[in-house]
mmCIF file of C-alpha atoms (C1' of nucleotides) in Angstrom:
data_model
loop_
_atom_site.group_PDB
_atom_site.id
_atom_site.type_symbol
_atom_site.label_atom_id
_atom_site.label_comp_id
_atom_site.label_asym_id
_atom_site.label_seq_id
_atom_site.Cartn_x
_atom_site.Cartn_y
_atom_site.Cartn_z
ATOM 1 C CA MET H 220 -66.911 58.100 3.374
ATOM 2 C CA LYS H 221 -64.252 57.136 0.964
ATOM 3 C CA LYS H 222 -62.298 60.169 -0.565
ATOM 4 C CA THR H 223 -60.832 61.819 2.578
ATOM 5 C CA ARG H 224 -62.745 65.008 3.397
ATOM 6 C CA LEU H 225 -61.764 67.144 6.203
ATOM 7 C CA GLY H 226 -61.127 66.368 9.683
ATOM 8 C CA GLU H 227 -63.068 68.025 12.592
ATOM 9 C CA PHE H 228 -60.165 70.031 13.589
ATOM 10 C CA GLN H 229 -59.012 70.550 10.327
ATOM 11 C CA GLU H 230 -62.384 72.033 9.013
ATOM 12 C CA LEU H 231 -62.314 74.584 11.899
ATOM 13 C CA ILE H 232 -58.490 75.786 10.732
ATOM 14 C CA LEU H 233 -60.004 76.274 7.133
ATOM 15 C CA MET H 234 -63.052 78.361 8.273
ATOM 16 C CA THR H 235 -60.702 80.289 10.738
ATOM 17 C CA VAL H 236 -58.410 80.969 7.448
ATOM 18 C CA ILE H 237 -61.283 82.135 5.625
ATOM 19 C CA VAL H 238 -62.495 84.270 8.352
ATOM 20 C CA LEU H 239 -58.753 85.944 8.700
ATOM 21 C CA LYS H 240 -58.018 86.419 5.008
ATOM 22 C CA GLU H 241 -54.845 88.383 4.816
ATOM 23 C CA LYS H 242 -54.239 87.845 8.331
ATOM 24 C CA ALA H 243 -54.211 83.935 8.170
ATOM 25 C CA TYR H 244 -51.143 82.653 9.326
ATOM 26 C CA GLY H 245 -49.986 80.100 12.193
ATOM 27 C CA ASN H 246 -49.853 82.121 15.258
ATOM 28 C CA GLU H 247 -52.958 84.470 14.624
ATOM 29 C CA ILE H 248 -55.095 81.011 13.568
ATOM 30 C CA GLN H 249 -54.174 79.679 16.941
ATOM 31 C CA ARG H 250 -55.165 82.947 18.771
ATOM 32 C CA GLU H 251 -58.259 83.415 16.959
ATOM 33 C CA LEU H 252 -59.636 79.648 17.386
ATOM 34 C CA GLU H 253 -58.018 79.236 20.922
ATOM 35 C CA GLU H 254 -60.439 82.049 21.702
ATOM 36 C CA ARG H 255 -63.427 80.364 19.567
ATOM 37 C CA LEU H 256 -63.009 76.989 21.203
ATOM 38 C CA ASN H 257 -62.210 78.478 24.737
ATOM 39 C CA GLU H 258 -59.306 75.878 24.425
ATOM 40 C CA ARG H 259 -55.485 75.967 24.427
ATOM 41 C CA LEU H 260 -54.203 74.665 21.015
ATOM 42 C CA SER H 261 -50.325 73.942 20.204
ATOM 43 C CA VAL H 262 -48.813 76.135 17.370
ATOM 44 C CA GLY H 263 -47.176 72.885 16.206
ATOM 45 C CA ALA H 264 -50.724 71.382 15.894
ATOM 46 C CA ILE H 265 -51.806 73.996 13.638
ATOM 47 C CA GLN H 266 -48.696 74.728 11.588
ATOM 48 C CA THR H 267 -48.790 70.634 10.430
ATOM 49 C CA ALA H 268 -52.352 70.678 9.977
ATOM 50 C CA LEU H 269 -52.218 73.901 7.483
ATOM 51 C CA LYS H 270 -49.145 72.099 5.847
ATOM 52 C CA ARG H 271 -51.100 68.912 5.346
ATOM 53 C CA MET H 272 -54.066 70.730 4.211
ATOM 54 C CA GLU H 273 -52.034 72.530 1.564
ATOM 55 C CA GLU H 274 -50.530 69.059 0.318
ATOM 56 C CA LYS H 275 -54.453 67.908 0.170
ATOM 57 C CA GLY H 276 -55.209 71.058 -1.920
ATOM 58 C CA PHE H 277 -57.565 72.583 0.536
ATOM 59 C CA LEU H 278 -55.292 75.527 0.847
ATOM 60 C CA THR H 279 -52.662 77.623 -1.126
ATOM 61 C CA SER H 280 -49.872 79.457 0.751
ATOM 62 C CA LYS H 281 -47.800 82.959 0.110
ATOM 63 C CA TRP H 282 -45.121 84.604 1.861
ATOM 64 C CA GLY H 283 -46.288 87.691 3.840
ATOM 65 C CA GLU H 284 -44.217 90.258 5.502
ATOM 66 C CA ALA H 285 -42.509 89.951 8.831
ATOM 67 C CA THR H 286 -43.919 91.471 11.953
ATOM 68 C CA GLN H 287 -43.587 95.018 12.349
ATOM 69 C CA LYS H 288 -43.802 95.304 15.940
ATOM 70 C CA ARG H 289 -40.377 93.563 16.911
ATOM 71 C CA GLY H 290 -39.128 91.271 13.972
ATOM 72 C CA GLY H 291 -39.287 87.848 13.413
ATOM 73 C CA LYS H 292 -39.619 85.398 10.403
ATOM 74 C CA ARG H 293 -41.890 86.168 7.562
ATOM 75 C CA LYS H 294 -45.555 84.862 7.792
ATOM 76 C CA ARG H 295 -47.081 82.508 5.681
ATOM 77 C CA ILE H 296 -50.314 83.483 4.844
ATOM 78 C CA TYR H 297 -52.771 80.823 3.849
ATOM 79 C CA SER H 298 -55.678 81.100 1.591
ATOM 80 C CA ALA H 299 -58.687 78.490 0.833
ATOM 81 C CA THR H 300 -59.095 76.774 -2.239
ATOM 82 C CA PRO H 301 -62.426 76.970 -4.609
ATOM 83 C CA TYR H 302 -62.098 73.183 -3.840
ATOM 84 C CA ALA H 303 -62.059 73.780 0.081
ATOM 85 C CA HIS H 304 -64.964 76.240 0.131
ATOM 86 C CA GLN H 305 -66.974 73.559 -1.900
ATOM 87 C CA VAL H 306 -66.408 70.850 0.558
ATOM 88 C CA LEU H 307 -67.265 73.216 3.285
ATOM 89 C CA GLN H 308 -70.390 74.083 1.432
ATOM 90 C CA GLU H 309 -71.499 70.609 1.013
ATOM 91 C CA MET H 310 -70.811 69.695 4.576
ATOM 92 C CA LYS H 311 -72.630 72.519 5.730
ATOM 93 C CA ASP H 312 -75.852 71.590 3.430
ATOM 94 C CA ILE H 313 -75.837 68.344 4.434
ATOM 95 C CA ARG H 314 -75.743 69.229 8.288
ATOM 96 C CA ALA H 315 -78.267 71.898 7.974
ATOM 97 C CA ARG H 316 -81.007 69.454 6.211
ATOM 98 C CA LEU H 317 -80.224 66.920 9.096
ATOM 99 C CA TRP H 318 -80.746 69.556 11.555
ATOM 100 C CA GLU H 319 -84.067 70.389 9.876
ATOM 101 C CA ALA H 320 -85.164 66.899 9.791
ATOM 102 C CA MET H 321 -84.379 66.497 13.743
ATOM 103 C CA PRO H 322 -87.347 66.706 16.016
ATOM 104 C CA GLN H 323 -87.087 69.800 17.793
ATOM 105 C CA LEU H 324 -85.565 71.162 20.889
ATOM 106 C CA HIS H 325 -82.416 71.629 18.737
ATOM 107 C CA THR H 326 -83.742 74.253 16.218
ATOM 108 C CA ASN H 327 -83.073 76.938 18.596
ATOM 109 C CA ASN H 328 -80.268 79.273 19.120
ATOM 110 C CA LEU H 329 -78.007 80.701 16.726
ATOM 111 C CA GLN H 330 -78.639 80.762 12.740
ATOM 112 C CA MET U 18 -58.475 69.256 20.907
ATOM 113 C CA LYS U 19 -57.620 66.722 23.296
ATOM 114 C CA LYS U 20 -60.905 65.166 24.960
ATOM 115 C CA THR U 21 -62.235 63.309 22.056
ATOM 116 C CA ARG U 22 -65.379 64.558 20.292
ATOM 117 C CA LEU U 23 -67.087 63.162 17.100
ATOM 118 C CA GLY U 24 -65.327 61.856 14.003
ATOM 119 C CA GLU U 25 -67.136 63.298 11.001
ATOM 120 C CA PHE U 26 -68.990 60.359 10.219
ATOM 121 C CA GLN U 27 -70.200 59.789 13.801
ATOM 122 C CA GLU U 28 -71.707 63.058 14.145
ATOM 123 C CA LEU U 29 -73.457 62.233 10.866
ATOM 124 C CA ILE U 30 -74.559 58.838 12.346
ATOM 125 C CA LEU U 31 -75.745 60.788 15.663
ATOM 126 C CA MET U 32 -77.575 63.208 13.854
ATOM 127 C CA THR U 33 -79.464 60.348 11.623
ATOM 128 C CA VAL U 34 -80.391 58.631 14.750
ATOM 129 C CA ILE U 35 -81.754 61.379 16.361
ATOM 130 C CA VAL U 36 -83.922 62.052 13.101
ATOM 131 C CA LEU U 37 -85.026 58.338 12.634
ATOM 132 C CA LYS U 38 -86.124 58.363 16.579
ATOM 133 C CA GLU U 39 -87.775 54.770 17.006
ATOM 134 C CA LYS U 40 -86.754 53.494 13.597
ATOM 135 C CA ALA U 41 -82.999 54.268 14.356
ATOM 136 C CA TYR U 42 -80.885 51.015 13.774
ATOM 137 C CA GLY U 43 -78.372 49.931 11.877
ATOM 138 C CA ASN U 44 -79.995 49.070 8.132
ATOM 139 C CA GLU U 45 -82.134 52.002 8.340
ATOM 140 C CA ILE U 46 -79.315 54.458 9.397
ATOM 141 C CA GLN U 47 -77.444 53.148 6.540
ATOM 142 C CA ARG U 48 -80.394 53.772 4.284
ATOM 143 C CA GLU U 49 -81.286 57.208 5.281
ATOM 144 C CA LEU U 50 -77.494 58.177 5.076
ATOM 145 C CA GLU U 51 -76.547 56.604 1.865
ATOM 146 C CA GLU U 52 -79.529 58.808 0.418
ATOM 147 C CA ARG U 53 -78.622 62.052 2.336
ATOM 148 C CA LEU U 54 -74.830 61.849 1.490
ATOM 149 C CA ASN U 55 -75.534 60.309 -2.033
ATOM 150 C CA GLU U 56 -72.908 57.575 -1.483
ATOM 151 C CA ARG U 57 -72.917 54.041 -0.394
ATOM 152 C CA LEU U 58 -72.092 52.902 2.960
ATOM 153 C CA SER U 59 -71.241 49.636 4.472
ATOM 154 C CA VAL U 60 -73.497 48.023 6.951
ATOM 155 C CA GLY U 61 -70.337 46.992 9.124
ATOM 156 C CA ALA U 62 -68.890 50.716 9.183
ATOM 157 C CA ILE U 63 -72.200 51.661 10.549
ATOM 158 C CA GLN U 64 -72.939 49.142 12.896
ATOM 159 C CA THR U 65 -69.346 49.281 14.374
ATOM 160 C CA ALA U 66 -69.567 53.337 14.684
ATOM 161 C CA LEU U 67 -72.758 52.699 16.876
ATOM 162 C CA LYS U 68 -71.030 50.324 19.105
ATOM 163 C CA ARG U 69 -68.000 52.801 19.317
ATOM 164 C CA MET U 70 -70.344 55.858 20.276
ATOM 165 C CA GLU U 71 -72.167 53.698 22.832
ATOM 166 C CA GLU U 72 -68.805 52.907 24.414
ATOM 167 C CA LYS U 73 -68.399 56.530 24.479
ATOM 168 C CA GLY U 74 -71.380 57.598 25.851
ATOM 169 C CA PHE U 75 -72.981 59.106 22.895
ATOM 170 C CA LEU U 76 -75.802 56.568 22.357
ATOM 171 C CA THR U 77 -77.768 54.250 24.551
ATOM 172 C CA SER U 78 -79.608 51.212 22.720
ATOM 173 C CA LYS U 79 -82.373 48.816 23.499
ATOM 174 C CA TRP U 80 -83.971 45.619 21.890
ATOM 175 C CA GLY U 81 -86.602 46.458 19.232
ATOM 176 C CA GLU U 82 -88.911 44.044 17.562
ATOM 177 C CA ALA U 83 -87.991 42.003 14.336
ATOM 178 C CA THR U 84 -88.990 42.993 11.070
ATOM 179 C CA GLN U 85 -92.744 42.222 10.355
ATOM 180 C CA LYS U 86 -92.084 41.709 6.669
ATOM 181 C CA ARG U 87 -90.139 38.347 6.557
ATOM 182 C CA GLY U 88 -88.076 37.630 9.574
ATOM 183 C CA GLY U 89 -84.632 38.663 10.928
ATOM 184 C CA LYS U 90 -82.951 39.115 14.227
ATOM 185 C CA ARG U 91 -84.431 41.543 16.649
ATOM 186 C CA LYS U 92 -83.536 45.256 15.918
ATOM 187 C CA ARG U 93 -80.980 47.535 18.343
ATOM 188 C CA ILE U 94 -82.800 50.571 18.553
ATOM 189 C CA TYR U 95 -80.206 53.412 19.223
ATOM 190 C CA SER U 96 -80.904 56.947 20.568
ATOM 191 C CA ALA U 97 -78.711 60.017 21.811
ATOM 192 C CA THR U 98 -77.795 60.748 25.292
ATOM 193 C CA PRO U 99 -78.126 64.370 26.451
ATOM 194 C CA TYR U 100 -74.325 64.340 26.440
ATOM 195 C CA ALA U 101 -74.787 63.611 22.843
ATOM 196 C CA HIS U 102 -77.055 66.124 22.449
ATOM 197 C CA GLN U 103 -74.793 68.974 24.086
ATOM 198 C CA VAL U 104 -71.482 68.237 22.180
ATOM 199 C CA LEU U 105 -73.825 68.231 18.776
ATOM 200 C CA GLN U 106 -75.216 71.521 19.963
ATOM 201 C CA GLU U 107 -71.707 73.142 20.658
ATOM 202 C CA MET U 108 -70.403 71.946 17.377
ATOM 203 C CA LYS U 109 -73.285 73.725 15.642
ATOM 204 C CA ASP U 110 -72.699 76.855 17.716
ATOM 205 C CA ILE U 111 -69.091 76.979 16.977
ATOM 206 C CA ARG U 112 -69.558 76.566 13.137
ATOM 207 C CA ALA U 113 -72.414 78.803 13.098
ATOM 208 C CA ARG U 114 -70.151 81.703 14.449
ATOM 209 C CA LEU U 115 -67.399 81.015 11.924
ATOM 210 C CA TRP U 116 -69.717 81.019 9.113
ATOM 211 C CA GLU U 117 -71.097 84.305 10.415
ATOM 212 C CA ALA U 118 -67.736 85.653 10.463
ATOM 213 C CA MET U 119 -66.436 84.421 7.140
ATOM 214 C CA PRO U 120 -66.878 87.097 4.116
ATOM 215 C CA GLN U 121 -69.764 86.632 2.106
ATOM 216 C CA LEU U 122 -70.256 84.095 -0.734
ATOM 217 C CA HIS U 123 -71.010 81.422 1.829
ATOM 218 C CA THR U 124 -73.808 83.166 3.930
ATOM 219 C CA ASN U 125 -76.009 81.974 0.986
ATOM 220 C CA ASN U 126 -78.380 79.141 0.841
ATOM 221 C CA LEU U 127 -80.047 76.882 3.448
ATOM 222 C CA GLN U 128 -80.345 77.952 7.198
ATOM 223 C "C1'" DT B 131 -23.138 91.143 17.430
ATOM 224 C "C1'" DT B 132 -26.048 89.339 20.966
ATOM 225 C "C1'" DG B 133 -30.250 88.627 22.548
ATOM 226 C "C1'" DT B 134 -34.955 88.156 22.381
ATOM 227 C "C1'" DA B 135 -39.460 87.617 19.767
ATOM 228 C "C1'" DT B 136 -41.909 86.148 16.098
ATOM 229 C "C1'" DA B 137 -42.614 82.511 13.126
ATOM 230 C "C1'" DT B 138 -42.153 78.427 10.065
ATOM 231 C "C1'" DA B 139 -40.131 73.838 9.118
ATOM 232 C "C1'" DT B 140 -40.010 68.950 10.088
ATOM 233 C "C1'" DA B 141 -39.178 64.545 11.656
ATOM 234 C "C1'" DC B 142 -41.223 61.190 14.771
ATOM 235 C "C1'" DA B 143 -45.081 59.225 17.800
ATOM 236 C "C1'" DT B 144 -49.580 58.571 19.356
ATOM 237 C "C1'" DT B 145 -54.199 58.028 19.009
ATOM 238 C "C1'" DA B 146 -58.479 57.945 16.688
ATOM 239 C "C1'" DT B 147 -61.482 57.051 13.234
ATOM 240 C "C1'" DT B 148 -63.300 54.347 9.719
ATOM 241 C "C1'" DG B 149 -63.354 50.033 7.140
ATOM 242 C "C1'" DT B 150 -63.558 44.763 6.282
ATOM 243 C "C1'" DA B 151 -65.226 40.156 6.400
ATOM 244 C "C1'" DA B 152 -66.915 36.207 8.236
ATOM 245 C "C1'" DG B 153 -70.119 34.377 10.654
ATOM 246 C "C1'" DA B 154 -74.004 34.285 14.676
ATOM 247 C "C1'" DA B 155 -78.606 34.879 15.922
ATOM 248 C "C1'" DA B 156 -83.664 35.548 15.471
ATOM 249 C "C1'" DT B 157 -87.627 35.073 13.142
ATOM 250 C "C1'" DA B 158 -91.267 34.372 9.559
ATOM 251 C "C1'" DA B 159 -92.548 31.646 5.537
ATOM 252 C "C1'" DG B 160 -93.057 27.390 3.035
ATOM 253 C "C1'" DC R 130 -88.000 21.598 10.552
ATOM 254 C "C1'" DT R 131 -85.570 23.653 6.938
ATOM 255 C "C1'" DT R 132 -84.891 27.805 4.336
ATOM 256 C "C1'" DA R 133 -84.162 32.800 3.533
ATOM 257 C "C1'" DT R 134 -84.210 36.860 5.176
ATOM 258 C "C1'" DT R 135 -82.836 40.383 8.286
ATOM 259 C "C1'" DT R 136 -80.086 42.305 11.553
ATOM 260 C "C1'" DC R 137 -76.261 42.391 14.949
ATOM 261 C "C1'" DT R 138 -71.656 40.660 16.770
ATOM 262 C "C1'" DT R 139 -66.884 40.657 16.754
ATOM 263 C "C1'" DA R 140 -62.144 40.372 15.484
ATOM 264 C "C1'" DC R 141 -58.783 42.032 12.946
ATOM 265 C "C1'" DA R 142 -56.964 45.682 9.741
ATOM 266 C "C1'" DA R 143 -55.539 49.951 7.263
ATOM 267 C "C1'" DT R 144 -55.624 54.555 7.335
ATOM 268 C "C1'" DA R 145 -56.360 59.593 8.776
ATOM 269 C "C1'" DA R 146 -56.057 62.839 11.961
ATOM 270 C "C1'" DT R 147 -53.736 64.759 15.761
ATOM 271 C "C1'" DG R 148 -50.065 66.024 18.792
ATOM 272 C "C1'" DT R 149 -45.036 67.015 20.265
ATOM 273 C "C1'" DA R 150 -40.158 68.316 20.276
ATOM 274 C "C1'" DT R 151 -36.783 70.544 18.486
ATOM 275 C "C1'" DA R 152 -34.563 72.918 15.132
ATOM 276 C "C1'" DT R 153 -34.154 76.791 11.990
ATOM 277 C "C1'" DA R 154 -35.086 81.503 9.899
ATOM 278 C "C1'" DT R 155 -35.515 86.299 10.313
ATOM 279 C "C1'" DA R 156 -35.573 91.023 12.073
ATOM 280 C "C1'" DC R 157 -35.571 94.800 15.165
ATOM 281 C "C1'" DA R 158 -33.549 96.600 19.295
ATOM 282 C "C1'" DA R 159 -29.904 97.428 22.426
#
DNA sequence: TTGTATATATACATTATTGTAAGAAATAAG
DNA sequence: CTTATTTCTTACAATAATGTATATATACAA
């Protein structure tokens, strides 16, 4: 477990970025993830996580346009790098194999 | 993300404990996980993780018998608590829904 | 031209997770 | 009864992940 992978929170943010595609910017990620986790998250925590993941090569970003509704600062749109996709897939596979190997009662619902 | 859940490593150990059932003790967990991750792990890291997870209510433990082969200290056999199962399942479900929501190219292989 | 909504940026702080190393306990073999 | 082997224990250390608070930027609207 040497080479840093993704923390739990970071992994969730990363997946959310992929889900949101062109809409993947701070506040929208917050809303989406809060709904999925059914739990409040701070914008700050998400913004800093995004920056750090960019530094670590999991995300890239570009400027988007300002909100049409009312005004506001331009959005920074994030997207996952190939490396991030690879790491996500690896984590998924390892967990999937473990689930398969677990004695029943866990192989129920979803996927 | 307040109430502490599981770190990535801890989650993997927890799943391995469930997979190994009555064989879930330090060294065996190490072997199993090293094989699955294709990566060396230190026994110490695993032993301390097990202790901590027990303190946090994810695991319980009991004494097993000594190795038949050659001798050695008695094994401490771990097993997952209902709470641990619940947390694992929740994490699985949240990730599964995210995978479902992701644009293709990721919905391939396994599960 | 001021207010307000929408966003990002960043410095700082805290907490959690993971890792190391040395040693102690238990047991079977010789 | 001494040794080799297996395993756990513990104290300590390092690093990584997460959170907070405040400031700054932008744009529309009145």
